[in-house]
Amino acid sequence: VEGEVMVSQNGTPIRTIRKGDLIGEIGLLTSKALRTATLQASTAVLGLRIQRHTFREILRFDLGLALRVEKVMLARLEADR
């Protein structure tokens, strides 16, 4: 939620996560907790840990958030191919 996190795949940096960005949405929404990247804090980080069932309940009640999460997840999966 605050700070910066470097995202890498196979040791290659691919993006930086900043305040307001999502982390872990793919793992929360896939049945096998798919791990697509490695995260390393670049600065002090304050995050929010949400259990899978809680995350899914939140998305059921907030369509706008659900659409944002879907858009981010699809873009990341496409970019990571």
mmCIF file with all atom_site columns, N, CA and C in Angstrom:
data_model
loop_
_atom_site.group_PDB
_atom_site.id
_atom_site.type_symbol
_atom_site.label_atom_id
_atom_site.label_alt_id
_atom_site.label_comp_id
_atom_site.label_asym_id
_atom_site.label_entity_id
_atom_site.label_seq_id
_atom_site.pdbx_PDB_ins_code
_atom_site.Cartn_x
_atom_site.Cartn_y
_atom_site.Cartn_z
_atom_site.occupancy
_atom_site.B_iso_or_equiv
_atom_site.pdbx_formal_charge
_atom_site.auth_seq_id
_atom_site.auth_comp_id
_atom_site.auth_asym_id
_atom_site.auth_atom_id
_atom_site.pdbx_PDB_model_num
ATOM 1   N N  . VAL A 1 1  ? 0.826   -1.188  0.000   1.00 0.00 ? 1  VAL A N  1
ATOM 2   C CA . VAL A 1 1  ? 0.000   0.000   0.000   1.00 0.00 ? 1  VAL A CA 1
ATOM 3   C C  . VAL A 1 1  ? 0.874   1.256   0.000   1.00 0.00 ? 1  VAL A C  1
ATOM 4   N N  . GLU A 1 2  ? 2.007   1.195   0.674   1.00 0.00 ? 2  GLU A N  1
ATOM 5   C CA . GLU A 1 2  ? 2.959   2.303   0.618   1.00 0.00 ? 2  GLU A CA 1
ATOM 6   C C  . GLU A 1 2  ? 4.347   1.737   0.402   1.00 0.00 ? 2  GLU A C  1
ATOM 7   N N  . GLY A 1 3  ? 5.191   2.487   -0.311  1.00 0.00 ? 3  GLY A N  1
ATOM 8   C CA . GLY A 1 3  ? 6.548   2.045   -0.603  1.00 0.00 ? 3  GLY A CA 1
ATOM 9   C C  . GLY A 1 3  ? 6.670   1.581   -2.042  1.00 0.00 ? 3  GLY A C  1
ATOM 10  N N  . GLU A 1 4  ? 7.834   1.002   -2.357  1.00 0.00 ? 4  GLU A N  1
ATOM 11  C CA . GLU A 1 4  ? 8.081   0.502   -3.712  1.00 0.00 ? 4  GLU A CA 1
ATOM 12  C C  . GLU A 1 4  ? 8.578   -0.930  -3.659  1.00 0.00 ? 4  GLU A C  1
ATOM 13  N N  . VAL A 1 5  ? 8.081   -1.733  -4.590  1.00 0.00 ? 5  VAL A N  1
ATOM 14  C CA . VAL A 1 5  ? 8.452   -3.139  -4.687  1.00 0.00 ? 5  VAL A CA 1
ATOM 15  C C  . VAL A 1 5  ? 8.879   -3.422  -6.126  1.00 0.00 ? 5  VAL A C  1
ATOM 16  N N  . MET A 1 6  ? 10.058  -4.038  -6.286  1.00 0.00 ? 6  MET A N  1
ATOM 17  C CA . MET A 1 6  ? 10.532  -4.422  -7.610  1.00 0.00 ? 6  MET A CA 1
ATOM 18  C C  . MET A 1 6  ? 9.993   -5.806  -7.935  1.00 0.00 ? 6  MET A C  1
ATOM 19  N N  . VAL A 1 7  ? 9.427   -5.946  -9.120  1.00 0.00 ? 7  VAL A N  1
ATOM 20  C CA . VAL A 1 7  ? 8.896   -7.221  -9.597  1.00 0.00 ? 7  VAL A CA 1
ATOM 21  C C  . VAL A 1 7  ? 9.855   -7.756  -10.642 1.00 0.00 ? 7  VAL A C  1
ATOM 22  N N  . SER A 1 8  ? 10.244  -9.017  -10.489 1.00 0.00 ? 8  SER A N  1
ATOM 23  C CA . SER A 1 8  ? 11.152  -9.618  -11.468 1.00 0.00 ? 8  SER A CA 1
ATOM 24  C C  . SER A 1 8  ? 10.681  -11.016 -11.841 1.00 0.00 ? 8  SER A C  1
ATOM 25  N N  . GLN A 1 9  ? 11.148  -11.435 -13.013 1.00 0.00 ? 9  GLN A N  1
ATOM 26  C CA . GLN A 1 9  ? 10.915  -12.798 -13.485 1.00 0.00 ? 9  GLN A CA 1
ATOM 27  C C  . GLN A 1 9  ? 12.248  -13.345 -13.943 1.00 0.00 ? 9  GLN A C  1
ATOM 28  N N  . ASN A 1 10 ? 12.591  -14.508 -13.441 1.00 0.00 ? 10 ASN A N  1
ATOM 29  C CA . ASN A 1 10 ? 13.869  -15.136 -13.785 1.00 0.00 ? 10 ASN A CA 1
ATOM 30  C C  . ASN A 1 10 ? 15.035  -14.183 -13.571 1.00 0.00 ? 10 ASN A C  1
ATOM 31  N N  . GLY A 1 11 ? 14.967  -13.373 -12.517 1.00 0.00 ? 11 GLY A N  1
ATOM 32  C CA . GLY A 1 11 ? 16.041  -12.449 -12.181 1.00 0.00 ? 11 GLY A CA 1
ATOM 33  C C  . GLY A 1 11 ? 16.055  -11.149 -12.957 1.00 0.00 ? 11 GLY A C  1
ATOM 34  N N  . THR A 1 12 ? 15.110  -10.958 -13.881 1.00 0.00 ? 12 THR A N  1
ATOM 35  C CA . THR A 1 12 ? 15.042  -9.745  -14.690 1.00 0.00 ? 12 THR A CA 1
ATOM 36  C C  . THR A 1 12 ? 13.927  -8.837  -14.186 1.00 0.00 ? 12 THR A C  1
ATOM 37  N N  . PRO A 1 13 ? 14.267  -7.596  -13.779 1.00 0.00 ? 13 PRO A N  1
ATOM 38  C CA . PRO A 1 13 ? 13.211  -6.668  -13.338 1.00 0.00 ? 13 PRO A CA 1
ATOM 39  C C  . PRO A 1 13 ? 12.240  -6.375  -14.473 1.00 0.00 ? 13 PRO A C  1
ATOM 40  N N  . ILE A 1 14 ? 10.929  -6.398  -14.150 1.00 0.00 ? 14 ILE A N  1
ATOM 41  C CA . ILE A 1 14 ? 9.938   -6.141  -15.195 1.00 0.00 ? 14 ILE A CA 1
ATOM 42  C C  . ILE A 1 14 ? 9.026   -4.963  -14.874 1.00 0.00 ? 14 ILE A C  1
ATOM 43  N N  . ARG A 1 15 ? 8.919   -4.594  -13.597 1.00 0.00 ? 15 ARG A N  1
ATOM 44  C CA . ARG A 1 15 ? 8.101   -3.431  -13.242 1.00 0.00 ? 15 ARG A CA 1
ATOM 45  C C  . ARG A 1 15 ? 8.346   -3.066  -11.795 1.00 0.00 ? 15 ARG A C  1
ATOM 46  N N  . THR A 1 16 ? 7.906   -1.868  -11.427 1.00 0.00 ? 16 THR A N  1
ATOM 47  C CA . THR A 1 16 ? 7.951   -1.416  -10.041 1.00 0.00 ? 16 THR A CA 1
ATOM 48  C C  . THR A 1 16 ? 6.520   -1.186  -9.573  1.00 0.00 ? 16 THR A C  1
ATOM 49  N N  . ILE A 1 17 ? 6.202   -1.743  -8.414  1.00 0.00 ? 17 ILE A N  1
ATOM 50  C CA . ILE A 1 17 ? 4.886   -1.561  -7.807  1.00 0.00 ? 17 ILE A CA 1
ATOM 51  C C  . ILE A 1 17 ? 4.982   -0.393  -6.836  1.00 0.00 ? 17 ILE A C  1
ATOM 52  N N  . ARG A 1 18 ? 4.026   0.529   -6.932  1.00 0.00 ? 18 ARG A N  1
ATOM 53  C CA . ARG A 1 18 ? 4.014   1.713   -6.068  1.00 0.00 ? 18 ARG A CA 1
ATOM 54  C C  . ARG A 1 18 ? 2.678   1.839   -5.357  1.00 0.00 ? 18 ARG A C  1
ATOM 55  N N  . LYS A 1 19 ? 2.579   2.852   -4.531  1.00 0.00 ? 19 LYS A N  1
ATOM 56  C CA . LYS A 1 19 ? 1.374   3.111   -3.755  1.00 0.00 ? 19 LYS A CA 1
ATOM 57  C C  . LYS A 1 19 ? 0.124   3.024   -4.646  1.00 0.00 ? 19 LYS A C  1
ATOM 58  N N  . GLY A 1 20 ? -0.849  2.242   -4.200  1.00 0.00 ? 20 GLY A N  1
ATOM 59  C CA . GLY A 1 20 ? -2.101  2.099   -4.938  1.00 0.00 ? 20 GLY A CA 1
ATOM 60  C C  . GLY A 1 20 ? -2.128  0.955   -5.932  1.00 0.00 ? 20 GLY A C  1
ATOM 61  N N  . ASP A 1 21 ? -0.963  0.354   -6.227  1.00 0.00 ? 21 ASP A N  1
ATOM 62  C CA . ASP A 1 21 ? -0.909  -0.771  -7.155  1.00 0.00 ? 21 ASP A CA 1
ATOM 63  C C  . ASP A 1 21 ? -1.301  -2.064  -6.453  1.00 0.00 ? 21 ASP A C  1
ATOM 64  N N  . LEU A 1 22 ? -1.591  -3.067  -7.237  1.00 0.00 ? 22 LEU A N  1
ATOM 65  C CA . LEU A 1 22 ? -1.973  -4.378  -6.712  1.00 0.00 ? 22 LEU A CA 1
ATOM 66  C C  . LEU A 1 22 ? -0.784  -5.324  -6.706  1.00 0.00 ? 22 LEU A C  1
ATOM 67  N N  . ILE A 1 23 ? -0.752  -6.197  -5.711  1.00 0.00 ? 23 ILE A N  1
ATOM 68  C CA . ILE A 1 23 ? 0.245   -7.266  -5.637  1.00 0.00 ? 23 ILE A CA 1
ATOM 69  C C  . ILE A 1 23 ? -0.493  -8.536  -5.249  1.00 0.00 ? 23 ILE A C  1
ATOM 70  N N  . GLY A 1 24 ? -0.252  -9.617  -5.969  1.00 0.00 ? 24 GLY A N  1
ATOM 71  C CA . GLY A 1 24 ? -0.791  -10.914 -5.569  1.00 0.00 ? 24 GLY A CA 1
ATOM 72  C C  . GLY A 1 24 ? -2.187  -11.236 -6.047  1.00 0.00 ? 24 GLY A C  1
ATOM 73  N N  . GLU A 1 25 ? -2.739  -10.398 -6.904  1.00 0.00 ? 25 GLU A N  1
ATOM 74  C CA . GLU A 1 25 ? -4.117  -10.637 -7.358  1.00 0.00 ? 25 GLU A CA 1
ATOM 75  C C  . GLU A 1 25 ? -4.242  -11.913 -8.171  1.00 0.00 ? 25 GLU A C  1
ATOM 76  N N  . ILE A 1 26 ? -3.213  -12.261 -8.920  1.00 0.00 ? 26 ILE A N  1
ATOM 77  C CA . ILE A 1 26 ? -3.270  -13.472 -9.734  1.00 0.00 ? 26 ILE A CA 1
ATOM 78  C C  . ILE A 1 26 ? -3.344  -14.701 -8.826  1.00 0.00 ? 26 ILE A C  1
ATOM 79  N N  . GLY A 1 27 ? -2.518  -14.723 -7.808  1.00 0.00 ? 27 GLY A N  1
ATOM 80  C CA . GLY A 1 27 ? -2.533  -15.831 -6.862  1.00 0.00 ? 27 GLY A CA 1
ATOM 81  C C  . GLY A 1 27 ? -3.838  -15.942 -6.105  1.00 0.00 ? 27 GLY A C  1
ATOM 82  N N  . LEU A 1 28 ? -4.437  -14.797 -5.787  1.00 0.00 ? 28 LEU A N  1
ATOM 83  C CA . LEU A 1 28 ? -5.697  -14.817 -5.048  1.00 0.00 ? 28 LEU A CA 1
ATOM 84  C C  . LEU A 1 28 ? -6.875  -15.282 -5.904  1.00 0.00 ? 28 LEU A C  1
ATOM 85  N N  . LEU A 1 29 ? -6.798  -15.066 -7.197  1.00 0.00 ? 29 LEU A N  1
ATOM 86  C CA . LEU A 1 29 ? -7.931  -15.380 -8.066  1.00 0.00 ? 29 LEU A CA 1
ATOM 87  C C  . LEU A 1 29 ? -7.797  -16.694 -8.827  1.00 0.00 ? 29 LEU A C  1
ATOM 88  N N  . THR A 1 30 ? -6.627  -17.302 -8.799  1.00 0.00 ? 30 THR A N  1
ATOM 89  C CA . THR A 1 30 ? -6.464  -18.587 -9.473  1.00 0.00 ? 30 THR A CA 1
ATOM 90  C C  . THR A 1 30 ? -6.554  -19.711 -8.448  1.00 0.00 ? 30 THR A C  1
ATOM 91  N N  . SER A 1 31 ? -7.047  -20.824 -8.868  1.00 0.00 ? 31 SER A N  1
ATOM 92  C CA . SER A 1 31 ? -7.288  -21.933 -7.934  1.00 0.00 ? 31 SER A CA 1
ATOM 93  C C  . SER A 1 31 ? -6.005  -22.568 -7.416  1.00 0.00 ? 31 SER A C  1
ATOM 94  N N  . LYS A 1 32 ? -4.906  -22.402 -8.136  1.00 0.00 ? 32 LYS A N  1
ATOM 95  C CA . LYS A 1 32 ? -3.650  -23.053 -7.739  1.00 0.00 ? 32 LYS A CA 1
ATOM 96  C C  . LYS A 1 32 ? -2.638  -22.071 -7.159  1.00 0.00 ? 32 LYS A C  1
ATOM 97  N N  . ALA A 1 33 ? -3.090  -20.882 -6.768  1.00 0.00 ? 33 ALA A N  1
ATOM 98  C CA . ALA A 1 33 ? -2.198  -19.858 -6.213  1.00 0.00 ? 33 ALA A CA 1
ATOM 99  C C  . ALA A 1 33 ? -0.973  -19.674 -7.110  1.00 0.00 ? 33 ALA A C  1
ATOM 100 N N  . LEU A 1 34 ? -1.231  -19.424 -8.379  1.00 0.00 ? 34 LEU A N  1
ATOM 101 C CA . LEU A 1 34 ? -0.200  -19.263 -9.387  1.00 0.00 ? 34 LEU A CA 1
ATOM 102 C C  . LEU A 1 34 ? 0.795   -18.184 -9.000  1.00 0.00 ? 34 LEU A C  1
ATOM 103 N N  . ARG A 1 35 ? 2.069   -18.509 -9.025  1.00 0.00 ? 35 ARG A N  1
ATOM 104 C CA . ARG A 1 35 ? 3.133   -17.550 -8.719  1.00 0.00 ? 35 ARG A CA 1
ATOM 105 C C  . ARG A 1 35 ? 3.804   -17.176 -10.039 1.00 0.00 ? 35 ARG A C  1
ATOM 106 N N  . THR A 1 36 ? 3.663   -15.915 -10.441 1.00 0.00 ? 36 THR A N  1
ATOM 107 C CA . THR A 1 36 ? 4.174   -15.504 -11.745 1.00 0.00 ? 36 THR A CA 1
ATOM 108 C C  . THR A 1 36 ? 5.402   -14.621 -11.673 1.00 0.00 ? 36 THR A C  1
ATOM 109 N N  . ALA A 1 37 ? 5.783   -14.168 -10.465 1.00 0.00 ? 37 ALA A N  1
ATOM 110 C CA . ALA A 1 37 ? 6.911   -13.251 -10.355 1.00 0.00 ? 37 ALA A CA 1
ATOM 111 C C  . ALA A 1 37 ? 7.483   -13.295 -8.939  1.00 0.00 ? 37 ALA A C  1
ATOM 112 N N  . THR A 1 38 ? 8.665   -12.685 -8.798  1.00 0.00 ? 38 THR A N  1
ATOM 113 C CA . THR A 1 38 ? 9.318   -12.532 -7.503  1.00 0.00 ? 38 THR A CA 1
ATOM 114 C C  . THR A 1 38 ? 9.275   -11.065 -7.125  1.00 0.00 ? 38 THR A C  1
ATOM 115 N N  . LEU A 1 39 ? 8.979   -10.790 -5.859  1.00 0.00 ? 39 LEU A N  1
ATOM 116 C CA . LEU A 1 39 ? 8.896   -9.416  -5.377  1.00 0.00 ? 39 LEU A CA 1
ATOM 117 C C  . LEU A 1 39 ? 10.019  -9.142  -4.397  1.00 0.00 ? 39 LEU A C  1
ATOM 118 N N  . GLN A 1 40 ? 10.587  -7.924  -4.487  1.00 0.00 ? 40 GLN A N  1
ATOM 119 C CA . GLN A 1 40 ? 11.608  -7.504  -3.536  1.00 0.00 ? 40 GLN A CA 1
ATOM 120 C C  . GLN A 1 40 ? 11.377  -6.040  -3.211  1.00 0.00 ? 40 GLN A C  1
ATOM 121 N N  . ALA A 1 41 ? 11.275  -5.733  -1.927  1.00 0.00 ? 41 ALA A N  1
ATOM 122 C CA . ALA A 1 41 ? 11.053  -4.350  -1.506  1.00 0.00 ? 41 ALA A CA 1
ATOM 123 C C  . ALA A 1 41 ? 12.246  -3.486  -1.878  1.00 0.00 ? 41 ALA A C  1
ATOM 124 N N  . SER A 1 42 ? 11.966  -2.339  -2.513  1.00 0.00 ? 42 SER A N  1
ATOM 125 C CA . SER A 1 42 ? 13.006  -1.361  -2.845  1.00 0.00 ? 42 SER A CA 1
ATOM 126 C C  . SER A 1 42 ? 13.118  -0.305  -1.752  1.00 0.00 ? 42 SER A C  1
ATOM 127 N N  . THR A 1 43 ? 12.033  -0.118  -1.012  1.00 0.00 ? 43 THR A N  1
ATOM 128 C CA . THR A 1 43 ? 11.967  0.818   0.103   1.00 0.00 ? 43 THR A CA 1
ATOM 129 C C  . THR A 1 43 ? 11.200  0.124   1.225   1.00 0.00 ? 43 THR A C  1
ATOM 130 N N  . ALA A 1 44 ? 11.036  0.807   2.340   1.00 0.00 ? 44 ALA A N  1
ATOM 131 C CA . ALA A 1 44 ? 10.159  0.273   3.380   1.00 0.00 ? 44 ALA A CA 1
ATOM 132 C C  . ALA A 1 44 ? 8.756   0.155   2.792   1.00 0.00 ? 44 ALA A C  1
ATOM 133 N N  . VAL A 1 45 ? 8.083   -0.965  3.065   1.00 0.00 ? 45 VAL A N  1
ATOM 134 C CA . VAL A 1 45 ? 6.779   -1.230  2.466   1.00 0.00 ? 45 VAL A CA 1
ATOM 135 C C  . VAL A 1 45 ? 5.754   -1.515  3.559   1.00 0.00 ? 45 VAL A C  1
ATOM 136 N N  . LEU A 1 46 ? 4.597   -0.911  3.404   1.00 0.00 ? 46 LEU A N  1
ATOM 137 C CA . LEU A 1 46 ? 3.456   -1.204  4.257   1.00 0.00 ? 46 LEU A CA 1
ATOM 138 C C  . LEU A 1 46 ? 2.383   -1.778  3.351   1.00 0.00 ? 46 LEU A C  1
ATOM 139 N N  . GLY A 1 47 ? 2.001   -3.013  3.589   1.00 0.00 ? 47 GLY A N  1
ATOM 140 C CA . GLY A 1 47 ? 1.026   -3.664  2.732   1.00 0.00 ? 47 GLY A CA 1
ATOM 141 C C  . GLY A 1 47 ? -0.153  -4.177  3.518   1.00 0.00 ? 47 GLY A C  1
ATOM 142 N N  . LEU A 1 48 ? -1.121  -4.692  2.805   1.00 0.00 ? 48 LEU A N  1
ATOM 143 C CA . LEU A 1 48 ? -2.329  -5.251  3.396   1.00 0.00 ? 48 LEU A CA 1
ATOM 144 C C  . LEU A 1 48 ? -2.450  -6.699  2.952   1.00 0.00 ? 48 LEU A C  1
ATOM 145 N N  . ARG A 1 49 ? -2.514  -7.601  3.906   1.00 0.00 ? 49 ARG A N  1
ATOM 146 C CA . ARG A 1 49 ? -2.659  -9.024  3.585   1.00 0.00 ? 49 ARG A CA 1
ATOM 147 C C  . ARG A 1 49 ? -4.138  -9.384  3.674   1.00 0.00 ? 49 ARG A C  1
ATOM 148 N N  . ILE A 1 50 ? -4.643  -9.960  2.589   1.00 0.00 ? 50 ILE A N  1
ATOM 149 C CA . ILE A 1 50 ? -6.052  -10.333 2.523   1.00 0.00 ? 50 ILE A CA 1
ATOM 150 C C  . ILE A 1 50 ? -6.139  -11.810 2.163   1.00 0.00 ? 50 ILE A C  1
ATOM 151 N N  . GLN A 1 51 ? -6.933  -12.549 2.903   1.00 0.00 ? 51 GLN A N  1
ATOM 152 C CA . GLN A 1 51 ? -7.155  -13.958 2.601   1.00 0.00 ? 51 GLN A CA 1
ATOM 153 C C  . GLN A 1 51 ? -7.990  -14.092 1.322   1.00 0.00 ? 51 GLN A C  1
ATOM 154 N N  . ARG A 1 52 ? -7.815  -15.200 0.624   1.00 0.00 ? 52 ARG A N  1
ATOM 155 C CA . ARG A 1 52 ? -8.493  -15.436 -0.652  1.00 0.00 ? 52 ARG A CA 1
ATOM 156 C C  . ARG A 1 52 ? -10.014 -15.266 -0.534  1.00 0.00 ? 52 ARG A C  1
ATOM 157 N N  . HIS A 1 53 ? -10.632 -15.888 0.455   1.00 0.00 ? 53 HIS A N  1
ATOM 158 C CA . HIS A 1 53 ? -12.095 -15.805 0.565   1.00 0.00 ? 53 HIS A CA 1
ATOM 159 C C  . HIS A 1 53 ? -12.553 -14.375 0.854   1.00 0.00 ? 53 HIS A C  1
ATOM 160 N N  . THR A 1 54 ? -11.789 -13.635 1.626   1.00 0.00 ? 54 THR A N  1
ATOM 161 C CA . THR A 1 54 ? -12.134 -12.239 1.921   1.00 0.00 ? 54 THR A CA 1
ATOM 162 C C  . THR A 1 54 ? -12.016 -11.389 0.662   1.00 0.00 ? 54 THR A C  1
ATOM 163 N N  . PHE A 1 55 ? -10.953 -11.588 -0.096  1.00 0.00 ? 55 PHE A N  1
ATOM 164 C CA . PHE A 1 55 ? -10.737 -10.842 -1.338  1.00 0.00 ? 55 PHE A CA 1
ATOM 165 C C  . PHE A 1 55 ? -11.891 -11.085 -2.311  1.00 0.00 ? 55 PHE A C  1
ATOM 166 N N  . ARG A 1 56 ? -12.277 -12.337 -2.440  1.00 0.00 ? 56 ARG A N  1
ATOM 167 C CA . ARG A 1 56 ? -13.371 -12.671 -3.362  1.00 0.00 ? 56 ARG A CA 1
ATOM 168 C C  . ARG A 1 56 ? -14.697 -12.052 -2.903  1.00 0.00 ? 56 ARG A C  1
ATOM 169 N N  . GLU A 1 57 ? -14.935 -12.014 -1.604  1.00 0.00 ? 57 GLU A N  1
ATOM 170 C CA . GLU A 1 57 ? -16.148 -11.371 -1.078  1.00 0.00 ? 57 GLU A CA 1
ATOM 171 C C  . GLU A 1 57 ? -16.144 -9.872  -1.386  1.00 0.00 ? 57 GLU A C  1
ATOM 172 N N  . ILE A 1 58 ? -14.999 -9.232  -1.205  1.00 0.00 ? 58 ILE A N  1
ATOM 173 C CA . ILE A 1 58 ? -14.891 -7.799  -1.507  1.00 0.00 ? 58 ILE A CA 1
ATOM 174 C C  . ILE A 1 58 ? -15.213 -7.543  -2.974  1.00 0.00 ? 58 ILE A C  1
ATOM 175 N N  . LEU A 1 59 ? -14.680 -8.375  -3.855  1.00 0.00 ? 59 LEU A N  1
ATOM 176 C CA . LEU A 1 59 ? -14.922 -8.199  -5.292  1.00 0.00 ? 59 LEU A CA 1
ATOM 177 C C  . LEU A 1 59 ? -16.385 -8.424  -5.657  1.00 0.00 ? 59 LEU A C  1
ATOM 178 N N  . ARG A 1 60 ? -17.056 -9.314  -4.936  1.00 0.00 ? 60 ARG A N  1
ATOM 179 C CA . ARG A 1 60 ? -18.488 -9.548  -5.186  1.00 0.00 ? 60 ARG A CA 1
ATOM 180 C C  . ARG A 1 60 ? -19.320 -8.297  -4.919  1.00 0.00 ? 60 ARG A C  1
ATOM 181 N N  . PHE A 1 61 ? -18.895 -7.485  -3.964  1.00 0.00 ? 61 PHE A N  1
ATOM 182 C CA . PHE A 1 61 ? -19.671 -6.319  -3.561  1.00 0.00 ? 61 PHE A CA 1
ATOM 183 C C  . PHE A 1 61 ? -19.176 -5.010  -4.167  1.00 0.00 ? 61 PHE A C  1
ATOM 184 N N  . ASP A 1 62 ? -18.032 -5.039  -4.852  1.00 0.00 ? 62 ASP A N  1
ATOM 185 C CA . ASP A 1 62 ? -17.486 -3.813  -5.450  1.00 0.00 ? 62 ASP A CA 1
ATOM 186 C C  . ASP A 1 62 ? -17.124 -4.094  -6.905  1.00 0.00 ? 62 ASP A C  1
ATOM 187 N N  . LEU A 1 63 ? -18.092 -3.911  -7.782  1.00 0.00 ? 63 LEU A N  1
ATOM 188 C CA . LEU A 1 63 ? -17.887 -4.219  -9.201  1.00 0.00 ? 63 LEU A CA 1
ATOM 189 C C  . LEU A 1 63 ? -16.775 -3.379  -9.808  1.00 0.00 ? 63 LEU A C  1
ATOM 190 N N  . GLY A 1 64 ? -16.667 -2.114  -9.409  1.00 0.00 ? 64 GLY A N  1
ATOM 191 C CA . GLY A 1 64 ? -15.611 -1.256  -9.934  1.00 0.00 ? 64 GLY A CA 1
ATOM 192 C C  . GLY A 1 64 ? -14.230 -1.804  -9.610  1.00 0.00 ? 64 GLY A C  1
ATOM 193 N N  . LEU A 1 65 ? -14.046 -2.246  -8.384  1.00 0.00 ? 65 LEU A N  1
ATOM 194 C CA . LEU A 1 65 ? -12.766 -2.841  -7.988  1.00 0.00 ? 65 LEU A CA 1
ATOM 195 C C  . LEU A 1 65 ? -12.542 -4.144  -8.727  1.00 0.00 ? 65 LEU A C  1
ATOM 196 N N  . ALA A 1 66 ? -13.586 -4.946  -8.861  1.00 0.00 ? 66 ALA A N  1
ATOM 197 C CA . ALA A 1 66 ? -13.463 -6.220  -9.575  1.00 0.00 ? 66 ALA A CA 1
ATOM 198 C C  . ALA A 1 66 ? -13.005 -5.997  -11.021 1.00 0.00 ? 66 ALA A C  1
ATOM 199 N N  . LEU A 1 67 ? -13.552 -5.002  -11.666 1.00 0.00 ? 67 LEU A N  1
ATOM 200 C CA . LEU A 1 67 ? -13.149 -4.698  -13.049 1.00 0.00 ? 67 LEU A CA 1
ATOM 201 C C  . LEU A 1 67 ? -11.715 -4.196  -13.119 1.00 0.00 ? 67 LEU A C  1
ATOM 202 N N  . ARG A 1 68 ? -11.310 -3.382  -12.149 1.00 0.00 ? 68 ARG A N  1
ATOM 203 C CA . ARG A 1 68 ? -9.919  -2.889  -12.109 1.00 0.00 ? 68 ARG A CA 1
ATOM 204 C C  . ARG A 1 68 ? -8.950  -4.053  -11.907 1.00 0.00 ? 68 ARG A C  1
ATOM 205 N N  . VAL A 1 69 ? -9.263  -4.939  -10.975 1.00 0.00 ? 69 VAL A N  1
ATOM 206 C CA . VAL A 1 69 ? -8.410  -6.094  -10.711 1.00 0.00 ? 69 VAL A CA 1
ATOM 207 C C  . VAL A 1 69 ? -8.319  -6.976  -11.950 1.00 0.00 ? 69 VAL A C  1
ATOM 208 N N  . GLU A 1 70 ? -9.451  -7.211  -12.602 1.00 0.00 ? 70 GLU A N  1
ATOM 209 C CA . GLU A 1 70 ? -9.450  -8.022  -13.822 1.00 0.00 ? 70 GLU A CA 1
ATOM 210 C C  . GLU A 1 70 ? -8.569  -7.396  -14.899 1.00 0.00 ? 70 GLU A C  1
ATOM 211 N N  . LYS A 1 71 ? -8.684  -6.092  -15.094 1.00 0.00 ? 71 LYS A N  1
ATOM 212 C CA . LYS A 1 71 ? -7.895  -5.389  -16.105 1.00 0.00 ? 71 LYS A CA 1
ATOM 213 C C  . LYS A 1 71 ? -6.403  -5.508  -15.812 1.00 0.00 ? 71 LYS A C  1
ATOM 214 N N  . VAL A 1 72 ? -6.017  -5.291  -14.561 1.00 0.00 ? 72 VAL A N  1
ATOM 215 C CA . VAL A 1 72 ? -4.601  -5.382  -14.170 1.00 0.00 ? 72 VAL A CA 1
ATOM 216 C C  . VAL A 1 72 ? -4.094  -6.807  -14.353 1.00 0.00 ? 72 VAL A C  1
ATOM 217 N N  . MET A 1 73 ? -4.870  -7.781  -13.888 1.00 0.00 ? 73 MET A N  1
ATOM 218 C CA . MET A 1 73 ? -4.458  -9.172  -13.978 1.00 0.00 ? 73 MET A CA 1
ATOM 219 C C  . MET A 1 73 ? -4.279  -9.616  -15.429 1.00 0.00 ? 73 MET A C  1
ATOM 220 N N  . LEU A 1 74 ? -5.228  -9.297  -16.269 1.00 0.00 ? 74 LEU A N  1
ATOM 221 C CA . LEU A 1 74 ? -5.127  -9.687  -17.678 1.00 0.00 ? 74 LEU A CA 1
ATOM 222 C C  . LEU A 1 74 ? -3.936  -9.024  -18.363 1.00 0.00 ? 74 LEU A C  1
ATOM 223 N N  . ALA A 1 75 ? -3.703  -7.753  -18.067 1.00 0.00 ? 75 ALA A N  1
ATOM 224 C CA . ALA A 1 75 ? -2.560  -7.045  -18.656 1.00 0.00 ? 75 ALA A CA 1
ATOM 225 C C  . ALA A 1 75 ? -1.247  -7.688  -18.215 1.00 0.00 ? 75 ALA A C  1
ATOM 226 N N  . ARG A 1 76 ? -1.144  -8.042  -16.938 1.00 0.00 ? 76 ARG A N  1
ATOM 227 C CA . ARG A 1 76 ? 0.082   -8.666  -16.445 1.00 0.00 ? 76 ARG A CA 1
ATOM 228 C C  . ARG A 1 76 ? 0.289   -10.046 -17.044 1.00 0.00 ? 76 ARG A C  1
ATOM 229 N N  . LEU A 1 77 ? -0.764  -10.831 -17.115 1.00 0.00 ? 77 LEU A N  1
ATOM 230 C CA . LEU A 1 77 ? -0.623  -12.161 -17.703 1.00 0.00 ? 77 LEU A CA 1
ATOM 231 C C  . LEU A 1 77 ? -0.221  -12.079 -19.172 1.00 0.00 ? 77 LEU A C  1
ATOM 232 N N  . GLU A 1 78 ? -0.797  -11.133 -19.881 1.00 0.00 ? 78 GLU A N  1
ATOM 233 C CA . GLU A 1 78 ? -0.438  -10.936 -21.300 1.00 0.00 ? 78 GLU A CA 1
ATOM 234 C C  . GLU A 1 78 ? 1.002   -10.484 -21.442 1.00 0.00 ? 78 GLU A C  1
ATOM 235 N N  . ALA A 1 79 ? 1.427   -9.540  -20.613 1.00 0.00 ? 79 ALA A N  1
ATOM 236 C CA . ALA A 1 79 ? 2.793   -9.012  -20.677 1.00 0.00 ? 79 ALA A CA 1
ATOM 237 C C  . ALA A 1 79 ? 3.824   -10.060 -20.275 1.00 0.00 ? 79 ALA A C  1
ATOM 238 N N  . ASP A 1 80 ? 3.440   -10.975 -19.413 1.00 0.00 ? 80 ASP A N  1
ATOM 239 C CA . ASP A 1 80 ? 4.374   -11.965 -18.881 1.00 0.00 ? 80 ASP A CA 1
ATOM 240 C C  . ASP A 1 80 ? 4.533   -13.196 -19.766 1.00 0.00 ? 80 ASP A C  1
ATOM 241 N N  . ARG A 1 81 ? 3.816   -13.252 -20.857 1.00 0.00 ? 81 ARG A N  1
ATOM 242 C CA . ARG A 1 81 ? 3.908   -14.424 -21.759 1.00 0.00 ? 81 ARG A CA 1
ATOM 243 C C  . ARG A 1 81 ? 5.278   -14.579 -22.329 1.00 0.00 ? 81 ARG A C  1
#
